[in-house]
Amino acid sequence: MDDQIEPSDAARALSEIDRRREQVIRREVFTGWFWWGHAVLLVVLAASIESGRDVLIGIGIAVFVAGSLLVDLPVQRAARAAPTRRDLAGRASPAVPLAGLAFVLGLIGVAVTTGLSLKAAGVSYPGTIAAAVAGVAFAVGGQMLVRYEMAVLVRRGSEG
Amino acid sequence: MITPRFDELIHAPTRLSLVAFLAATEWADFAVLRDSVGLSDSALSKQLTTLADAGYVEIRKAFVGKRPRTSARLTVAGRTAFDGHVAALQEIVAGAGRSLAPTGRAAQPS
């Protein structure tokens, strides 16, 4: 049968296979508001802790936990609907986990440096401001990280 | 070691799209497959049944709360057939490239 297949037909089929693989990798699992939702929750938690009032701390923790579950739910649902094959991700070299680690360490560094600097300068609510800065970095950087991971996976996939 | 083997069942355009999508996932929900490949419910059911009858796809039906949830994944046989089909396609394309390349004899001046 394959003798009857034109090379152009075979090439079209291979390109369709690549297109479907890329479609799986680029499938939107994280919504934009997932990142900003977590950023806002982080600020709420930091502000409640920094208030020093037990009631507000309790409310802040409750809002953070409930809000996180709520924000994560659609993402988890979307991820479970068609999880990318593990070995597809495994072929992505250490670049992807290293980028994730660098992102987390960078966020901690931004939050701690900002918080300590503001505290040393005598600014009010340094923790809340630091959480806001880290939240913005999380929301912007998180989306960039996901796009980077997708690009790496697509590139590795097309290299075979 | 993947043995190139052209698979007529997989090569049909709609099934190729479906199998290629499934090959990149652990499994996929019916709705995701339908929306991603752009098929109607009945067309997708028909293609999945054809693939399941060939032993290439496993279809799972479960309930999430009261809502039925159908998902599909490639079986080991399906994945082997798909890998063999991809290798066969690559061979065809590579073979065409070789036949177009100038041979040593043709390149020599007469």
mmCIF file of C-alpha atoms in Angstrom:
data_model
loop_
_atom_site.group_PDB
_atom_site.id
_atom_site.type_symbol
_atom_site.label_atom_id
_atom_site.label_comp_id
_atom_site.label_asym_id
_atom_site.label_seq_id
_atom_site.Cartn_x
_atom_site.Cartn_y
_atom_site.Cartn_z
ATOM 1 C CA MET A 1 0.000 0.000 0.000
ATOM 2 C CA ASP A 2 2.742 2.482 0.925
ATOM 3 C CA ASP A 3 4.109 2.232 -2.607
ATOM 4 C CA GLN A 4 0.964 4.028 -3.694
ATOM 5 C CA ILE A 5 1.463 6.887 -1.273
ATOM 6 C CA GLU A 6 2.896 9.989 -2.850
ATOM 7 C CA PRO A 7 5.779 11.558 -0.910
ATOM 8 C CA SER A 8 3.829 14.823 -0.831
ATOM 9 C CA ASP A 9 0.930 12.965 0.824
ATOM 10 C CA ALA A 10 3.320 11.414 3.357
ATOM 11 C CA ALA A 11 4.847 14.827 4.067
ATOM 12 C CA ARG A 12 1.366 16.305 4.568
ATOM 13 C CA ALA A 13 0.511 13.494 6.997
ATOM 14 C CA LEU A 14 3.728 14.082 8.965
ATOM 15 C CA SER A 15 3.016 17.773 9.142
ATOM 16 C CA GLU A 16 -0.524 17.051 10.391
ATOM 17 C CA ILE A 17 0.953 14.790 13.092
ATOM 18 C CA ASP A 18 3.312 17.598 14.161
ATOM 19 C CA ARG A 19 0.425 20.059 14.150
ATOM 20 C CA ARG A 20 -1.642 17.829 16.460
ATOM 21 C CA ARG A 21 1.277 17.317 18.836
ATOM 22 C CA GLU A 22 1.748 21.081 18.984
ATOM 23 C CA GLN A 23 -1.986 21.516 19.542
ATOM 24 C CA VAL A 24 -1.806 19.276 22.623
ATOM 25 C CA ILE A 25 1.232 21.112 23.976
ATOM 26 C CA ARG A 26 -0.238 24.564 23.373
ATOM 27 C CA ARG A 27 -3.700 23.666 24.662
ATOM 28 C CA GLU A 28 -4.750 26.422 27.015
ATOM 29 C CA VAL A 29 -4.793 25.051 30.530
ATOM 30 C CA PHE A 30 -3.830 28.183 32.471
ATOM 31 C CA THR A 31 -6.226 31.065 32.094
ATOM 32 C CA GLY A 32 -4.868 34.612 32.366
ATOM 33 C CA TRP A 33 -6.831 35.250 35.515
ATOM 34 C CA PHE A 34 -5.286 32.160 37.180
ATOM 35 C CA TRP A 35 -2.030 34.096 37.551
ATOM 36 C CA TRP A 36 -3.624 37.392 38.583
ATOM 37 C CA GLY A 37 -6.016 35.577 40.913
ATOM 38 C CA HIS A 38 -3.112 34.038 42.811
ATOM 39 C CA ALA A 39 -1.306 37.398 42.821
ATOM 40 C CA VAL A 40 -4.299 39.090 44.448
ATOM 41 C CA LEU A 41 -4.678 36.266 46.988
ATOM 42 C CA LEU A 42 -1.003 36.595 47.898
ATOM 43 C CA VAL A 43 -1.461 40.308 48.598
ATOM 44 C CA VAL A 44 -4.595 39.621 50.679
ATOM 45 C CA LEU A 45 -2.694 37.056 52.749
ATOM 46 C CA ALA A 46 0.312 39.338 53.270
ATOM 47 C CA ALA A 47 -1.898 42.302 54.221
ATOM 48 C CA SER A 48 -3.880 40.235 56.717
ATOM 49 C CA ILE A 49 -0.723 38.877 58.351
ATOM 50 C CA GLU A 50 0.867 42.299 58.441
ATOM 51 C CA SER A 51 -2.227 43.753 60.137
ATOM 52 C CA GLY A 52 -1.274 41.734 63.208
ATOM 53 C CA ARG A 53 -4.930 41.276 64.186
ATOM 54 C CA ASP A 54 -5.952 37.694 64.810
ATOM 55 C CA VAL A 55 -9.372 38.044 63.224
ATOM 56 C CA LEU A 56 -7.972 39.571 60.049
ATOM 57 C CA ILE A 57 -5.205 36.944 59.895
ATOM 58 C CA GLY A 58 -7.838 34.208 60.185
ATOM 59 C CA ILE A 59 -9.967 35.770 57.475
ATOM 60 C CA GLY A 60 -6.911 36.309 55.265
ATOM 61 C CA ILE A 61 -5.833 32.676 55.568
ATOM 62 C CA ALA A 62 -9.383 31.447 54.897
ATOM 63 C CA VAL A 63 -9.731 33.675 51.823
ATOM 64 C CA PHE A 64 -6.304 32.577 50.580
ATOM 65 C CA VAL A 65 -7.050 28.857 50.953
ATOM 66 C CA ALA A 66 -10.600 29.023 49.558
ATOM 67 C CA GLY A 67 -9.569 31.395 46.776
ATOM 68 C CA SER A 68 -6.623 29.206 45.764
ATOM 69 C CA LEU A 69 -8.863 26.145 45.533
ATOM 70 C CA LEU A 70 -11.375 28.105 43.465
ATOM 71 C CA VAL A 71 -8.748 29.526 41.101
ATOM 72 C CA ASP A 72 -7.008 26.156 40.715
ATOM 73 C CA LEU A 73 -10.179 24.175 40.027
ATOM 74 C CA PRO A 74 -10.718 25.065 36.322
ATOM 75 C CA VAL A 75 -7.003 24.711 35.646
ATOM 76 C CA GLN A 76 -6.918 21.248 37.186
ATOM 77 C CA ARG A 77 -10.049 20.310 35.283
ATOM 78 C CA ALA A 78 -8.576 21.491 31.976
ATOM 79 C CA ALA A 79 -5.285 19.717 32.667
ATOM 80 C CA ARG A 80 -7.074 16.454 33.493
ATOM 81 C CA ALA A 81 -9.174 16.637 30.317
ATOM 82 C CA ALA A 82 -6.176 15.856 28.102
ATOM 83 C CA PRO A 83 -2.907 15.549 30.014
ATOM 84 C CA THR A 84 0.191 15.806 27.851
ATOM 85 C CA ARG A 85 2.045 12.524 27.622
ATOM 86 C CA ARG A 86 4.806 12.285 30.211
ATOM 87 C CA ASP A 87 7.550 11.222 27.825
ATOM 88 C CA LEU A 88 6.723 14.209 25.627
ATOM 89 C CA ALA A 89 7.577 16.433 28.573
ATOM 90 C CA GLY A 90 10.490 14.211 29.537
ATOM 91 C CA ARG A 91 12.188 14.881 26.220
ATOM 92 C CA ALA A 92 12.341 18.553 26.993
ATOM 93 C CA SER A 93 15.832 18.399 28.541
ATOM 94 C CA PRO A 94 16.559 19.927 31.945
ATOM 95 C CA ALA A 95 15.731 23.382 30.540
ATOM 96 C CA VAL A 96 12.065 23.219 31.588
ATOM 97 C CA PRO A 97 12.492 22.194 35.263
ATOM 98 C CA LEU A 98 15.479 24.528 35.590
ATOM 99 C CA ALA A 99 13.421 27.423 34.253
ATOM 100 C CA GLY A 100 10.690 26.583 36.797
ATOM 101 C CA LEU A 101 13.216 26.465 39.640
ATOM 102 C CA ALA A 102 14.793 29.750 38.549
ATOM 103 C CA PHE A 103 11.315 31.312 38.440
ATOM 104 C CA VAL A 104 10.486 30.241 42.009
ATOM 105 C CA LEU A 105 13.880 31.339 43.362
ATOM 106 C CA GLY A 106 13.565 34.633 41.488
ATOM 107 C CA LEU A 107 10.146 35.272 43.018
ATOM 108 C CA ILE A 108 11.414 34.549 46.530
ATOM 109 C CA GLY A 109 14.411 36.805 45.877
ATOM 110 C CA VAL A 110 12.182 39.652 44.639
ATOM 111 C CA ALA A 111 9.802 39.323 47.602
ATOM 112 C CA VAL A 112 12.513 39.107 50.275
ATOM 113 C CA THR A 113 14.700 41.876 48.791
ATOM 114 C CA THR A 114 11.758 44.235 48.322
ATOM 115 C CA GLY A 115 10.361 43.514 51.784
ATOM 116 C CA LEU A 116 13.666 43.977 53.594
ATOM 117 C CA SER A 117 14.566 47.107 51.618
ATOM 118 C CA LEU A 118 11.204 48.736 52.351
ATOM 119 C CA LYS A 119 11.419 47.785 56.016
ATOM 120 C CA ALA A 120 14.923 49.248 56.266
ATOM 121 C CA ALA A 121 13.624 52.445 54.643
ATOM 122 C CA GLY A 122 10.857 52.642 57.229
ATOM 123 C CA VAL A 123 8.024 52.269 54.716
ATOM 124 C CA SER A 124 4.649 51.142 56.102
ATOM 125 C CA TYR A 125 3.362 47.694 55.169
ATOM 126 C CA PRO A 126 6.598 46.443 53.574
ATOM 127 C CA GLY A 127 5.332 42.841 53.464
ATOM 128 C CA THR A 128 2.143 43.775 51.629
ATOM 129 C CA ILE A 129 4.007 45.908 49.099
ATOM 130 C CA ALA A 130 6.606 43.155 48.635
ATOM 131 C CA ALA A 131 3.782 40.636 48.098
ATOM 132 C CA ALA A 132 2.223 42.963 45.499
ATOM 133 C CA VAL A 133 5.542 43.267 43.650
ATOM 134 C CA ALA A 134 6.079 39.478 43.831
ATOM 135 C CA GLY A 135 2.468 38.954 42.741
ATOM 136 C CA VAL A 136 2.927 41.057 39.619
ATOM 137 C CA ALA A 137 6.204 39.223 38.900
ATOM 138 C CA PHE A 138 4.364 35.909 39.414
ATOM 139 C CA ALA A 139 1.491 36.854 37.086
ATOM 140 C CA VAL A 140 3.674 38.236 34.308
ATOM 141 C CA GLY A 141 6.567 35.771 34.705
ATOM 142 C CA GLY A 142 4.265 32.772 35.118
ATOM 143 C CA GLN A 143 2.633 33.347 31.767
ATOM 144 C CA MET A 144 6.048 33.844 30.155
ATOM 145 C CA LEU A 145 7.306 30.647 31.781
ATOM 146 C CA VAL A 146 4.369 28.638 30.408
ATOM 147 C CA ARG A 147 4.949 30.046 26.914
ATOM 148 C CA TYR A 148 8.650 29.209 27.184
ATOM 149 C CA GLU A 149 7.912 25.640 28.302
ATOM 150 C CA MET A 150 5.489 25.192 25.418
ATOM 151 C CA ALA A 151 8.038 26.501 22.934
ATOM 152 C CA VAL A 152 10.701 24.102 24.283
ATOM 153 C CA LEU A 153 8.317 21.137 24.069
ATOM 154 C CA VAL A 154 7.222 22.021 20.542
ATOM 155 C CA ARG A 155 10.832 22.486 19.429
ATOM 156 C CA ARG A 156 11.932 19.189 21.002
ATOM 157 C CA GLY A 157 8.948 17.436 19.482
ATOM 158 C CA SER A 158 9.716 18.639 15.980
ATOM 159 C CA GLU A 159 13.362 17.588 16.413
ATOM 160 C CA GLY A 160 11.977 14.084 17.084
ATOM 161 C CA MET B 1 13.401 -0.250 17.561
ATOM 162 C CA ILE B 2 10.422 0.905 15.510
ATOM 163 C CA THR B 3 9.548 -1.103 12.422
ATOM 164 C CA PRO B 4 8.163 1.101 9.646
ATOM 165 C CA ARG B 5 4.709 -0.149 8.752
ATOM 166 C CA PHE B 6 2.205 1.850 6.766
ATOM 167 C CA ASP B 7 -1.208 1.624 8.401
ATOM 168 C CA GLU B 8 -4.192 2.299 6.157
ATOM 169 C CA LEU B 9 -6.599 2.536 9.071
ATOM 170 C CA ILE B 10 -4.596 5.304 10.733
ATOM 171 C CA HIS B 11 -3.765 7.130 7.503
ATOM 172 C CA ALA B 12 -7.362 8.234 6.796
ATOM 173 C CA PRO B 13 -7.251 12.017 7.428
ATOM 174 C CA THR B 14 -9.722 12.224 10.315
ATOM 175 C CA ARG B 15 -8.321 9.180 12.092
ATOM 176 C CA LEU B 16 -4.767 10.423 11.543
ATOM 177 C CA SER B 17 -5.665 13.680 13.297
ATOM 178 C CA LEU B 18 -7.366 11.792 16.120
ATOM 179 C CA VAL B 19 -4.583 9.272 16.634
ATOM 180 C CA ALA B 20 -1.892 11.981 16.403
ATOM 181 C CA PHE B 21 -3.726 13.995 19.062
ATOM 182 C CA LEU B 22 -4.155 10.947 21.293
ATOM 183 C CA ALA B 23 -0.501 9.983 20.787
ATOM 184 C CA ALA B 24 0.558 13.225 22.457
ATOM 185 C CA THR B 25 -1.748 12.730 25.454
ATOM 186 C CA GLU B 26 -2.092 10.224 28.255
ATOM 187 C CA TRP B 27 -5.815 10.238 27.489
ATOM 188 C CA ALA B 28 -8.310 12.784 26.252
ATOM 189 C CA ASP B 29 -11.894 13.645 27.111
ATOM 190 C CA PHE B 30 -14.455 13.219 24.379
ATOM 191 C CA ALA B 31 -15.260 16.956 24.388
ATOM 192 C CA VAL B 32 -11.603 17.943 24.065
ATOM 193 C CA LEU B 33 -11.119 15.532 21.175
ATOM 194 C CA ARG B 34 -14.287 16.740 19.447
ATOM 195 C CA ASP B 35 -13.382 20.421 19.776
ATOM 196 C CA SER B 36 -9.701 19.969 18.953
ATOM 197 C CA VAL B 37 -10.177 17.869 15.843
ATOM 198 C CA GLY B 38 -13.362 19.672 14.841
ATOM 199 C CA LEU B 39 -15.796 16.780 14.557
ATOM 200 C CA SER B 40 -19.435 16.335 15.425
ATOM 201 C CA ASP B 41 -20.317 14.039 18.318
ATOM 202 C CA SER B 42 -21.559 11.326 15.968
ATOM 203 C CA ALA B 43 -18.556 11.537 13.623
ATOM 204 C CA LEU B 44 -16.153 11.308 16.567
ATOM 205 C CA SER B 45 -18.052 8.361 18.053
ATOM 206 C CA LYS B 46 -17.889 6.560 14.735
ATOM 207 C CA GLN B 47 -14.151 7.104 14.306
ATOM 208 C CA LEU B 48 -13.393 6.132 17.895
ATOM 209 C CA THR B 49 -15.450 2.967 17.515
ATOM 210 C CA THR B 50 -13.539 2.061 14.352
ATOM 211 C CA LEU B 51 -10.232 2.582 16.163
ATOM 212 C CA ALA B 52 -11.467 0.691 19.232
ATOM 213 C CA ASP B 53 -12.608 -2.249 17.067
ATOM 214 C CA ALA B 54 -9.086 -2.408 15.635
ATOM 215 C CA GLY B 55 -7.711 -2.483 19.182
ATOM 216 C CA TYR B 56 -5.965 0.874 18.755
ATOM 217 C CA VAL B 57 -8.035 2.882 21.207
ATOM 218 C CA GLU B 58 -9.479 2.223 24.629
ATOM 219 C CA ILE B 59 -12.700 4.061 25.430
ATOM 220 C CA ARG B 60 -13.573 4.699 29.060
ATOM 221 C CA LYS B 61 -16.933 5.796 30.316
ATOM 222 C CA ALA B 62 -17.309 7.169 33.791
ATOM 223 C CA PHE B 63 -19.595 9.452 35.738
ATOM 224 C CA VAL B 64 -18.475 12.697 37.304
ATOM 225 C CA GLY B 65 -21.361 13.382 39.642
ATOM 226 C CA LYS B 66 -24.386 12.699 37.469
ATOM 227 C CA ARG B 67 -22.712 13.664 34.210
ATOM 228 C CA PRO B 68 -21.328 10.930 31.974
ATOM 229 C CA ARG B 69 -17.742 11.450 30.966
ATOM 230 C CA THR B 70 -16.184 9.586 28.059
ATOM 231 C CA SER B 71 -12.469 9.581 27.444
ATOM 232 C CA ALA B 72 -10.169 7.746 25.080
ATOM 233 C CA ARG B 73 -6.550 6.770 24.927
ATOM 234 C CA LEU B 74 -4.260 4.864 22.610
ATOM 235 C CA THR B 75 -3.615 1.271 23.566
ATOM 236 C CA VAL B 76 -0.132 -0.236 23.357
ATOM 237 C CA ALA B 77 -1.108 -1.746 19.995
ATOM 238 C CA GLY B 78 -2.375 1.638 18.829
ATOM 239 C CA ARG B 79 0.812 3.386 19.868
ATOM 240 C CA THR B 80 2.954 0.727 18.178
ATOM 241 C CA ALA B 81 0.903 1.032 14.987
ATOM 242 C CA PHE B 82 1.133 4.833 15.096
ATOM 243 C CA ASP B 83 4.911 4.814 15.649
ATOM 244 C CA GLY B 84 5.305 2.318 12.785
ATOM 245 C CA HIS B 85 3.098 4.465 10.565
ATOM 246 C CA VAL B 86 5.134 7.610 11.325
ATOM 247 C CA ALA B 87 8.338 5.701 10.529
ATOM 248 C CA ALA B 88 6.821 4.494 7.238
ATOM 249 C CA LEU B 89 5.819 8.037 6.291
ATOM 250 C CA GLN B 90 9.307 9.286 7.127
ATOM 251 C CA GLU B 91 10.765 6.537 4.933
ATOM 252 C CA ILE B 92 8.567 7.555 2.009
ATOM 253 C CA VAL B 93 9.588 11.205 2.359
ATOM 254 C CA ALA B 94 13.270 10.305 2.787
ATOM 255 C CA GLY B 95 13.083 7.949 -0.203
ATOM 256 C CA ALA B 96 11.701 10.757 -2.357
ATOM 257 C CA GLY B 97 14.534 13.006 -1.205
ATOM 258 C CA ARG B 98 17.104 10.367 -2.188
ATOM 259 C CA SER B 99 15.561 9.838 -5.623
ATOM 260 C CA LEU B 100 15.695 13.587 -6.283
ATOM 261 C CA ALA B 101 19.311 13.963 -5.137
ATOM 262 C CA PRO B 102 21.929 13.797 -7.926
ATOM 263 C CA THR B 103 23.804 10.467 -7.997
ATOM 264 C CA GLY B 104 27.616 10.297 -8.236
ATOM 265 C CA ARG B 105 27.399 8.994 -11.814
ATOM 266 C CA ALA B 106 25.015 11.753 -12.895
ATOM 267 C CA ALA B 107 27.208 14.380 -11.319
ATOM 268 C CA GLN B 108 30.283 13.281 -13.272
ATOM 269 C CA PRO B 109 30.947 15.111 -16.529
ATOM 270 C CA SER B 110 30.492 12.875 -19.579
#
